[in-house]
């Protein structure tokens, strides 16, 4: 080939390379560099940060990093100047073998926001591998009868480089008998032969020692040598000959062992032993000797190992046929075995996690992981599609050939699904197709998006008064749907004022357990209802919380004895003095004992008894059982002592009952001694009776109106609230008392109160007491007289001080009993 032709060929190759490079870059849309193999450490490759459009100042904050699948740390980036440089030795032959193209694919990843770039670095071949012969010497047996121009095949050298660096030329040491000849065959290899220039004379020259040198086309050129030992044989003048000098065979890569490749046949025109042929393998390129066997007798070539299209696509088998003459003669042929691809490689999946675990407030389109797939097969067998498990809030997005991103495709809720089990499936286009799967778990990280929640918005607690300090009265519990510290709930009181005191002086709540304690004994007479809120807060950032309302009803106990009230100016709390005319008739009221009880309900219901006189004498006086009025039982006479000392026992109906004693001193005098006082008393009684009649008319109207309104309200209130049973305190849960009866009627006392009462103010009485119309004989008149009395009643029960005791009992019944069915006024 002339220099002009070689120059034109070189320019054409350069132009073709530039066109291919431009087409590749236009198709990939990524950055492309090239670097020669064996470049020194620190060799400049490219300004990768500048070419990718990244600022140098953001490389470190955005976690700029480079990943290379299976390439180790051959290339590295200087984060100070954004230059890609050679970090360690790059051997093109080790990376790509004899492949015409060799590239290192880099994945460049930056965060905030996440971006992925693909960079191709082409590794240029240099002439760093000399030609190598497979043996140190080659032996040739040449008969002296060989004619000039006879050819003898030689095994050529191989060069690990590619292109011009692997273009070999050969030189033979100077001699007068032999020369070299290169023959171009149908495959991209050259056939090397030794050509006889003139006839041999074994008796003159029995053997030759020649040096064969192989020179590559690199700059500088590298060489390899092998010794040729030529032995001149005596005449066996016919070589075995094959039908063809070259055979071509196609074989699937999944061919089983012992599969017949080809059966060779060589013939020798000689007779006898000089015509008997045996076969032998000379060489199998590349490195294929273990993969094939040759039967030395019948020439059958069979598969001996596992063929792999991905390792080698074709094999060159050199076969020699040798006769049994003396000396033996040999013939040669070449068998070209082309390996056909079979779909015998499943796709390989590599998943690189980037953002695990994923916060449940992560926005859609966020990249979660990188996925790369690879199939060693070719053609349709190597075309891979990738898809994801259905019905998950994720999707796979293709970013480059065989490169994908796992992207969030919906909203996450850890409380609904805390972990997603994803299966990535890659399937090739072979027939039948092969697939591979890769599993990954995507854990959803919790965000504090749920406030603690109570089972009820409010609780009702009943506690007996006089409880011990520090008593546990209730436990609140809130549940948080979040996890870890976001679900760690602590409790606290919502501070407020209860009257003139702080709420925290009455109760406290344990921050961790939610137990509510009474810090001091509670007094029903001071505080009937304590209503407050407990707050539950989680430990998230920012914390979330909610409140629950507690209504603590303080239940009354009989801890207050009846207290006597002074009768008027000049009187004392325990003694009543009164002047009585001897002319009064039976049933005349001569005095009245006044008493109150600080308790409520049955504990505050007072009765009066007259203690027997000393000596057993029958007293002409009696006391009203519930009015405290002392009246005569008969007309007074001269036989009655002028000084009467009466002891009145005042007793409540608690268990046990508490009492008080009042002393009444009566002075009996003749009727003429107190006319003015009697007249004034009669006049005042008449005026009071007239006023009472007027008041009762208005009371009847008021009672009817108030009763209708309150009954309607209570029916609605009971229907809304009776479905939730009240909670009981730990200090002293008490069941409601049953309806009881006594000598004076029926009464009931209920603790199941659901009404709201403002604590800290003077609470009204909370007990229900109703009297039946069936009073014992002798008491109905007394009760009737008590209805006409005027005054005030401290306890809200029937007493001798309240002018309208049954009206107050009835209204109190309507106001305070959630289990009210009706009150009866006698």
PDB file of C-alpha atoms in Angstrom, residues 188-435:
ATOM      1  CA  UNK A 188     -10.343 -10.490   9.753  1.00  0.00           C
ATOM      2  CA  UNK A 189      -7.072 -12.319  10.370  1.00  0.00           C
ATOM      3  CA  UNK A 190      -3.977 -12.923   8.256  1.00  0.00           C
ATOM      4  CA  UNK A 191      -2.605 -16.356   7.452  1.00  0.00           C
ATOM      5  CA  UNK A 192       1.142 -16.595   8.026  1.00  0.00           C
ATOM      6  CA  UNK A 193       3.045 -19.137   5.977  1.00  0.00           C
ATOM      7  CA  UNK A 194       6.664 -20.147   5.474  1.00  0.00           C
ATOM      8  CA  UNK A 195       7.455 -20.399   1.756  1.00  0.00           C
ATOM      9  CA  UNK A 196      10.204 -22.588   0.358  1.00  0.00           C
ATOM     10  CA  UNK A 197      12.338 -20.607  -2.087  1.00  0.00           C
ATOM     11  CA  UNK A 198      14.472 -23.492  -3.424  1.00  0.00           C
ATOM     12  CA  UNK A 199      14.669 -27.234  -3.061  1.00  0.00           C
ATOM     13  CA  UNK A 200      16.003 -28.769   0.102  1.00  0.00           C
ATOM     14  CA  UNK A 201      18.827 -31.263   0.423  1.00  0.00           C
ATOM     15  CA  UNK A 202      18.625 -33.140   3.731  1.00  0.00           C
ATOM     16  CA  UNK A 203      22.158 -34.542   3.247  1.00  0.00           C
ATOM     17  CA  UNK A 204      23.534 -31.022   2.875  1.00  0.00           C
ATOM     18  CA  UNK A 205      21.392 -29.191   5.432  1.00  0.00           C
ATOM     19  CA  UNK A 206      19.346 -31.460   7.734  1.00  0.00           C
ATOM     20  CA  UNK A 207      17.859 -28.668   9.870  1.00  0.00           C
ATOM     21  CA  UNK A 208      17.397 -24.907  10.107  1.00  0.00           C
ATOM     22  CA  UNK A 209      17.109 -22.599  13.160  1.00  0.00           C
ATOM     23  CA  UNK A 210      15.267 -19.434  12.147  1.00  0.00           C
ATOM     24  CA  UNK A 211      14.069 -16.430  14.157  1.00  0.00           C
ATOM     25  CA  UNK A 212      10.582 -15.118  13.403  1.00  0.00           C
ATOM     26  CA  UNK A 213       9.920 -11.546  14.607  1.00  0.00           C
ATOM     27  CA  UNK A 214       6.462  -9.951  14.898  1.00  0.00           C
ATOM     28  CA  UNK A 215       6.284  -6.145  14.833  1.00  0.00           C
ATOM     29  CA  UNK A 216       3.106  -4.156  15.704  1.00  0.00           C
ATOM     30  CA  UNK A 217       2.070  -0.869  14.114  1.00  0.00           C
ATOM     31  CA  UNK A 218       2.301   1.269  17.249  1.00  0.00           C
ATOM     32  CA  UNK A 219       4.626   4.186  17.846  1.00  0.00           C
ATOM     33  CA  UNK A 220       7.046   3.273  19.143  1.00  0.00           C
ATOM     34  CA  UNK A 221       6.714  -0.216  17.705  1.00  0.00           C
ATOM     35  CA  UNK A 222       6.923  -3.296  19.896  1.00  0.00           C
ATOM     36  CA  UNK A 223       8.167  -6.727  18.862  1.00  0.00           C
ATOM     37  CA  UNK A 224       7.894 -10.385  19.788  1.00  0.00           C
ATOM     38  CA  UNK A 225       9.936 -13.353  18.599  1.00  0.00           C
ATOM     39  CA  UNK A 226       9.669 -17.118  18.265  1.00  0.00           C
ATOM     40  CA  UNK A 227      12.272 -19.688  17.157  1.00  0.00           C
ATOM     41  CA  UNK A 228      11.437 -21.794  14.114  1.00  0.00           C
ATOM     42  CA  UNK A 229      13.037 -25.248  14.192  1.00  0.00           C
ATOM     43  CA  UNK A 230      12.841 -26.741  10.669  1.00  0.00           C
ATOM     44  CA  UNK A 231      13.697 -30.390  10.300  1.00  0.00           C
ATOM     45  CA  UNK A 232      14.180 -31.732   6.775  1.00  0.00           C
ATOM     46  CA  UNK A 233      12.641 -35.205   6.370  1.00  0.00           C
ATOM     47  CA  UNK A 234      13.343 -37.920   4.005  1.00  0.00           C
ATOM     48  CA  UNK A 235      10.909 -38.560   1.188  1.00  0.00           C
ATOM     49  CA  UNK A 236       7.333 -39.333   2.023  1.00  0.00           C
ATOM     50  CA  UNK A 237       6.271 -37.150  -0.808  1.00  0.00           C
ATOM     51  CA  UNK A 238       2.471 -36.913  -0.397  1.00  0.00           C
ATOM     52  CA  UNK A 239       0.890 -34.876   2.358  1.00  0.00           C
ATOM     53  CA  UNK A 240      -2.542 -35.601   3.724  1.00  0.00           C
ATOM     54  CA  UNK A 241      -5.009 -33.197   2.143  1.00  0.00           C
ATOM     55  CA  UNK A 242      -8.329 -31.892   3.470  1.00  0.00           C
ATOM     56  CA  UNK A 243     -11.322 -31.378   1.213  1.00  0.00           C
ATOM     57  CA  UNK A 244     -11.230 -27.676   2.090  1.00  0.00           C
ATOM     58  CA  UNK A 245      -8.612 -25.483   3.565  1.00  0.00           C
ATOM     59  CA  UNK A 246     -11.278 -23.645   5.618  1.00  0.00           C
ATOM     60  CA  UNK A 247     -14.507 -24.828   7.198  1.00  0.00           C
ATOM     61  CA  UNK A 248     -17.230 -22.576   8.626  1.00  0.00           C
ATOM     62  CA  UNK A 249     -19.582 -23.795  11.353  1.00  0.00           C
ATOM     63  CA  UNK A 250     -22.344 -22.028  13.346  1.00  0.00           C
ATOM     64  CA  UNK A 251     -23.032 -23.243  16.856  1.00  0.00           C
ATOM     65  CA  UNK A 252     -25.477 -22.094  19.553  1.00  0.00           C
ATOM     66  CA  UNK A 253     -23.816 -21.053  22.772  1.00  0.00           C
ATOM     67  CA  UNK A 254     -26.015 -23.403  24.789  1.00  0.00           C
ATOM     68  CA  UNK A 255     -24.805 -26.456  22.834  1.00  0.00           C
ATOM     69  CA  UNK A 256     -24.418 -29.425  25.168  1.00  0.00           C
ATOM     70  CA  UNK A 257     -21.181 -31.211  25.849  1.00  0.00           C
ATOM     71  CA  UNK A 258     -20.222 -33.852  23.215  1.00  0.00           C
ATOM     72  CA  UNK A 259     -22.178 -31.964  20.557  1.00  0.00           C
ATOM     73  CA  UNK A 260     -20.597 -32.650  17.160  1.00  0.00           C
ATOM     74  CA  UNK A 261     -19.130 -29.515  15.616  1.00  0.00           C
ATOM     75  CA  UNK A 262     -17.743 -30.979  12.395  1.00  0.00           C
ATOM     76  CA  UNK A 263     -16.196 -34.201  11.099  1.00  0.00           C
ATOM     77  CA  UNK A 264     -12.998 -33.570   9.170  1.00  0.00           C
ATOM     78  CA  UNK A 265     -11.614 -35.845   6.530  1.00  0.00           C
ATOM     79  CA  UNK A 266      -8.086 -35.760   5.075  1.00  0.00           C
ATOM     80  CA  UNK A 267      -6.779 -38.151   2.410  1.00  0.00           C
ATOM     81  CA  UNK A 268      -3.242 -39.224   1.523  1.00  0.00           C
ATOM     82  CA  UNK A 269      -2.449 -40.548  -1.966  1.00  0.00           C
ATOM     83  CA  UNK A 270       0.332 -42.661  -0.626  1.00  0.00           C
ATOM     84  CA  UNK A 271      -0.157 -46.322   0.169  1.00  0.00           C
ATOM     85  CA  UNK A 272       0.336 -48.287   3.319  1.00  0.00           C
ATOM     86  CA  UNK A 273       1.381 -46.549   6.450  1.00  0.00           C
ATOM     87  CA  UNK A 274       2.295 -43.428   4.477  1.00  0.00           C
ATOM     88  CA  UNK A 275      -1.404 -43.063   3.657  1.00  0.00           C
ATOM     89  CA  UNK A 276      -2.803 -43.645   7.167  1.00  0.00           C
ATOM     90  CA  UNK A 277      -3.832 -40.302   8.716  1.00  0.00           C
ATOM     91  CA  UNK A 278      -4.231 -39.176  12.304  1.00  0.00           C
ATOM     92  CA  UNK A 279      -5.654 -35.820  13.414  1.00  0.00           C
ATOM     93  CA  UNK A 280      -4.455 -33.390  16.026  1.00  0.00           C
ATOM     94  CA  UNK A 281      -5.345 -29.918  17.244  1.00  0.00           C
ATOM     95  CA  UNK A 282      -2.636 -27.379  16.668  1.00  0.00           C
ATOM     96  CA  UNK A 283      -4.284 -24.380  18.306  1.00  0.00           C
ATOM     97  CA  UNK A 284      -7.667 -22.870  19.131  1.00  0.00           C
ATOM     98  CA  UNK A 285      -7.889 -19.108  19.274  1.00  0.00           C
ATOM     99  CA  UNK A 286      -8.680 -17.357  21.486  1.00  0.00           C
ATOM    100  CA  UNK A 287      -7.928 -19.562  24.468  1.00  0.00           C
ATOM    101  CA  UNK A 288     -10.358 -22.266  23.426  1.00  0.00           C
ATOM    102  CA  UNK A 289      -8.418 -25.529  23.777  1.00  0.00           C
ATOM    103  CA  UNK A 290     -10.466 -26.796  26.744  1.00  0.00           C
ATOM    104  CA  UNK A 291     -13.715 -26.128  24.871  1.00  0.00           C
ATOM    105  CA  UNK A 292     -13.248 -28.551  21.935  1.00  0.00           C
ATOM    106  CA  UNK A 293     -11.886 -32.038  21.424  1.00  0.00           C
ATOM    107  CA  UNK A 294     -10.720 -33.788  18.256  1.00  0.00           C
ATOM    108  CA  UNK A 295     -10.861 -37.543  17.733  1.00  0.00           C
ATOM    109  CA  UNK A 296      -7.454 -38.402  16.373  1.00  0.00           C
ATOM    110  CA  UNK A 297      -8.780 -41.367  14.376  1.00  0.00           C
ATOM    111  CA  UNK A 298     -11.997 -40.154  12.733  1.00  0.00           C
ATOM    112  CA  UNK A 299     -11.510 -36.358  12.747  1.00  0.00           C
ATOM    113  CA  UNK A 300     -14.678 -35.540  14.763  1.00  0.00           C
ATOM    114  CA  UNK A 301     -14.555 -32.147  16.482  1.00  0.00           C
ATOM    115  CA  UNK A 302     -16.908 -32.031  19.535  1.00  0.00           C
ATOM    116  CA  UNK A 303     -17.860 -29.548  22.231  1.00  0.00           C
ATOM    117  CA  UNK A 304     -15.974 -30.241  25.435  1.00  0.00           C
ATOM    118  CA  UNK A 305     -17.014 -27.322  27.678  1.00  0.00           C
ATOM    119  CA  UNK A 306     -19.505 -24.502  28.115  1.00  0.00           C
ATOM    120  CA  UNK A 307     -19.623 -22.017  25.293  1.00  0.00           C
ATOM    121  CA  UNK A 308     -20.428 -18.406  26.098  1.00  0.00           C
ATOM    122  CA  UNK A 309     -21.290 -15.932  23.403  1.00  0.00           C
ATOM    123  CA  UNK A 310     -20.572 -13.097  25.803  1.00  0.00           C
ATOM    124  CA  UNK A 311     -16.992 -14.349  26.234  1.00  0.00           C
ATOM    125  CA  UNK A 312     -16.112 -15.109  22.577  1.00  0.00           C
ATOM    126  CA  UNK A 313     -18.194 -14.842  19.481  1.00  0.00           C
ATOM    127  CA  UNK A 314     -16.048 -17.061  17.263  1.00  0.00           C
ATOM    128  CA  UNK A 315     -13.184 -19.544  17.498  1.00  0.00           C
ATOM    129  CA  UNK A 316     -10.395 -20.381  15.032  1.00  0.00           C
ATOM    130  CA  UNK A 317      -9.402 -24.042  15.221  1.00  0.00           C
ATOM    131  CA  UNK A 318      -6.179 -25.167  13.499  1.00  0.00           C
ATOM    132  CA  UNK A 319      -6.221 -28.897  12.669  1.00  0.00           C
ATOM    133  CA  UNK A 320      -3.293 -30.977  11.419  1.00  0.00           C
ATOM    134  CA  UNK A 321      -3.604 -34.280   9.641  1.00  0.00           C
ATOM    135  CA  UNK A 322      -0.438 -36.425   9.821  1.00  0.00           C
ATOM    136  CA  UNK A 323       0.287 -39.641   7.968  1.00  0.00           C
ATOM    137  CA  UNK A 324       2.202 -42.555   9.369  1.00  0.00           C
ATOM    138  CA  UNK A 325       4.980 -42.471   6.819  1.00  0.00           C
ATOM    139  CA  UNK A 326       8.568 -42.252   7.773  1.00  0.00           C
ATOM    140  CA  UNK A 327       9.057 -39.464   8.001  1.00  0.00           C
ATOM    141  CA  UNK A 328       5.351 -38.530   8.506  1.00  0.00           C
ATOM    142  CA  UNK A 329       3.731 -35.876   6.328  1.00  0.00           C
ATOM    143  CA  UNK A 330       1.084 -33.394   7.463  1.00  0.00           C
ATOM    144  CA  UNK A 331      -1.765 -31.401   6.009  1.00  0.00           C
ATOM    145  CA  UNK A 332      -3.606 -28.502   7.624  1.00  0.00           C
ATOM    146  CA  UNK A 333      -7.037 -26.858   7.662  1.00  0.00           C
ATOM    147  CA  UNK A 334      -8.833 -24.166   9.627  1.00  0.00           C
ATOM    148  CA  UNK A 335     -12.280 -24.549  11.207  1.00  0.00           C
ATOM    149  CA  UNK A 336     -14.120 -21.287  11.895  1.00  0.00           C
ATOM    150  CA  UNK A 337     -16.754 -21.791  14.620  1.00  0.00           C
ATOM    151  CA  UNK A 338     -19.229 -18.893  14.922  1.00  0.00           C
ATOM    152  CA  UNK A 339     -21.084 -18.806  18.266  1.00  0.00           C
ATOM    153  CA  UNK A 340     -24.743 -17.751  18.092  1.00  0.00           C
ATOM    154  CA  UNK A 341     -26.290 -15.892  21.015  1.00  0.00           C
ATOM    155  CA  UNK A 342     -28.949 -17.581  23.147  1.00  0.00           C
ATOM    156  CA  UNK A 343     -31.029 -15.855  25.779  1.00  0.00           C
ATOM    157  CA  UNK A 344     -29.144 -17.443  28.657  1.00  0.00           C
ATOM    158  CA  UNK A 345     -28.496 -14.376  30.831  1.00  0.00           C
ATOM    159  CA  UNK A 346     -31.105 -12.861  33.047  1.00  0.00           C
ATOM    160  CA  UNK A 347     -31.058  -9.094  33.544  1.00  0.00           C
ATOM    161  CA  UNK A 348     -29.054  -7.808  36.481  1.00  0.00           C
ATOM    162  CA  UNK A 349     -30.574  -5.110  38.698  1.00  0.00           C
ATOM    163  CA  UNK A 350     -28.644  -2.720  40.903  1.00  0.00           C
ATOM    164  CA  UNK A 351     -30.543  -0.467  43.317  1.00  0.00           C
ATOM    165  CA  UNK A 352     -28.802   2.481  44.954  1.00  0.00           C
ATOM    166  CA  UNK A 353     -30.787   3.982  47.826  1.00  0.00           C
ATOM    167  CA  UNK A 354     -30.551   7.736  48.189  1.00  0.00           C
ATOM    168  CA  UNK A 355     -33.253   8.977  50.556  1.00  0.00           C
ATOM    169  CA  UNK A 356     -34.215   6.255  53.028  1.00  0.00           C
ATOM    170  CA  UNK A 357     -36.199   6.349  55.197  1.00  0.00           C
ATOM    171  CA  UNK A 358     -38.690   8.668  53.472  1.00  0.00           C
ATOM    172  CA  UNK A 359     -40.496  11.278  55.562  1.00  0.00           C
ATOM    173  CA  UNK A 360     -44.240  11.022  55.293  1.00  0.00           C
ATOM    174  CA  UNK A 361     -44.450  14.703  54.269  1.00  0.00           C
ATOM    175  CA  UNK A 362     -42.112  14.172  51.290  1.00  0.00           C
ATOM    176  CA  UNK A 363     -43.413  15.882  48.170  1.00  0.00           C
ATOM    177  CA  UNK A 364     -44.321  13.829  45.067  1.00  0.00           C
ATOM    178  CA  UNK A 365     -41.678  13.560  42.293  1.00  0.00           C
ATOM    179  CA  UNK A 366     -38.894  13.231  44.878  1.00  0.00           C
ATOM    180  CA  UNK A 367     -36.227  10.729  43.776  1.00  0.00           C
ATOM    181  CA  UNK A 368     -35.966   7.884  46.295  1.00  0.00           C
ATOM    182  CA  UNK A 369     -33.436   5.552  44.652  1.00  0.00           C
ATOM    183  CA  UNK A 370     -31.450   4.921  41.465  1.00  0.00           C
ATOM    184  CA  UNK A 371     -31.936   1.703  39.509  1.00  0.00           C
ATOM    185  CA  UNK A 372     -29.636   0.349  36.816  1.00  0.00           C
ATOM    186  CA  UNK A 373     -30.201  -2.829  34.775  1.00  0.00           C
ATOM    187  CA  UNK A 374     -27.771  -4.818  32.631  1.00  0.00           C
ATOM    188  CA  UNK A 375     -28.143  -7.862  30.375  1.00  0.00           C
ATOM    189  CA  UNK A 376     -25.067  -9.579  28.961  1.00  0.00           C
ATOM    190  CA  UNK A 377     -26.966 -10.922  25.963  1.00  0.00           C
ATOM    191  CA  UNK A 378     -27.142  -9.079  22.638  1.00  0.00           C
ATOM    192  CA  UNK A 379     -29.869  -7.995  20.255  1.00  0.00           C
ATOM    193  CA  UNK A 380     -33.406  -8.524  21.450  1.00  0.00           C
ATOM    194  CA  UNK A 381     -32.070 -10.831  24.153  1.00  0.00           C
ATOM    195  CA  UNK A 382     -30.310  -7.860  25.720  1.00  0.00           C
ATOM    196  CA  UNK A 383     -33.176  -5.333  25.413  1.00  0.00           C
ATOM    197  CA  UNK A 384     -34.583  -4.830  28.930  1.00  0.00           C
ATOM    198  CA  UNK A 385     -37.743  -3.190  30.207  1.00  0.00           C
ATOM    199  CA  UNK A 386     -38.219  -2.347  33.872  1.00  0.00           C
ATOM    200  CA  UNK A 387     -41.416  -2.029  35.912  1.00  0.00           C
ATOM    201  CA  UNK A 388     -42.528  -1.786  39.548  1.00  0.00           C
ATOM    202  CA  UNK A 389     -44.972  -3.538  41.873  1.00  0.00           C
ATOM    203  CA  UNK A 390     -48.474  -2.114  41.241  1.00  0.00           C
ATOM    204  CA  UNK A 391     -50.623  -0.245  43.752  1.00  0.00           C
ATOM    205  CA  UNK A 392     -47.805   1.626  45.489  1.00  0.00           C
ATOM    206  CA  UNK A 393     -47.280   5.403  45.619  1.00  0.00           C
ATOM    207  CA  UNK A 394     -44.060   5.112  43.629  1.00  0.00           C
ATOM    208  CA  UNK A 395     -43.128   4.921  39.970  1.00  0.00           C
ATOM    209  CA  UNK A 396     -40.075   4.224  37.825  1.00  0.00           C
ATOM    210  CA  UNK A 397     -38.832   6.956  35.478  1.00  0.00           C
ATOM    211  CA  UNK A 398     -36.257   6.247  32.760  1.00  0.00           C
ATOM    212  CA  UNK A 399     -33.347   8.677  32.904  1.00  0.00           C
ATOM    213  CA  UNK A 400     -30.878   7.057  30.490  1.00  0.00           C
ATOM    214  CA  UNK A 401     -30.422   3.820  28.614  1.00  0.00           C
ATOM    215  CA  UNK A 402     -30.888   1.072  31.228  1.00  0.00           C
ATOM    216  CA  UNK A 403     -30.903   3.680  34.025  1.00  0.00           C
ATOM    217  CA  UNK A 404     -34.002   4.551  36.021  1.00  0.00           C
ATOM    218  CA  UNK A 405     -35.077   6.621  39.012  1.00  0.00           C
ATOM    219  CA  UNK A 406     -37.514   5.464  41.699  1.00  0.00           C
ATOM    220  CA  UNK A 407     -39.784   8.486  42.218  1.00  0.00           C
ATOM    221  CA  UNK A 408     -42.498   9.190  44.783  1.00  0.00           C
ATOM    222  CA  UNK A 409     -45.825   9.302  42.924  1.00  0.00           C
ATOM    223  CA  UNK A 410     -48.292  10.111  45.703  1.00  0.00           C
ATOM    224  CA  UNK A 411     -48.679  11.156  49.314  1.00  0.00           C
ATOM    225  CA  UNK A 412     -47.488   9.076  52.252  1.00  0.00           C
ATOM    226  CA  UNK A 413     -49.164   8.442  55.588  1.00  0.00           C
ATOM    227  CA  UNK A 414     -47.089   6.491  58.102  1.00  0.00           C
ATOM    228  CA  UNK A 415     -50.137   5.860  60.262  1.00  0.00           C
ATOM    229  CA  UNK A 416     -51.732   3.991  57.345  1.00  0.00           C
ATOM    230  CA  UNK A 417     -48.650   2.250  55.878  1.00  0.00           C
ATOM    231  CA  UNK A 418     -45.287   2.422  57.662  1.00  0.00           C
ATOM    232  CA  UNK A 419     -43.225   0.245  55.292  1.00  0.00           C
ATOM    233  CA  UNK A 420     -43.594  -0.398  51.574  1.00  0.00           C
ATOM    234  CA  UNK A 421     -42.190  -3.623  50.128  1.00  0.00           C
ATOM    235  CA  UNK A 422     -41.239  -2.765  46.561  1.00  0.00           C
ATOM    236  CA  UNK A 423     -40.303  -5.306  43.891  1.00  0.00           C
ATOM    237  CA  UNK A 424     -38.493  -4.045  40.793  1.00  0.00           C
ATOM    238  CA  UNK A 425     -38.785  -6.449  37.836  1.00  0.00           C
ATOM    239  CA  UNK A 426     -36.555  -6.337  34.754  1.00  0.00           C
ATOM    240  CA  UNK A 427     -37.521  -8.440  31.715  1.00  0.00           C
ATOM    241  CA  UNK A 428     -35.531  -8.910  28.506  1.00  0.00           C
ATOM    242  CA  UNK A 429     -36.867  -9.279  24.954  1.00  0.00           C
ATOM    243  CA  UNK A 430     -35.715 -12.860  24.366  1.00  0.00           C
ATOM    244  CA  UNK A 431     -37.963 -15.788  23.530  1.00  0.00           C
ATOM    245  CA  UNK A 432     -38.655 -17.082  26.040  1.00  0.00           C
ATOM    246  CA  UNK A 433     -37.870 -13.928  27.979  1.00  0.00           C
ATOM    247  CA  UNK A 434     -35.887 -13.945  31.201  1.00  0.00           C
ATOM    248  CA  UNK A 435     -36.517 -11.683  34.143  1.00  0.00           C
TER     249      UNK A 435
END
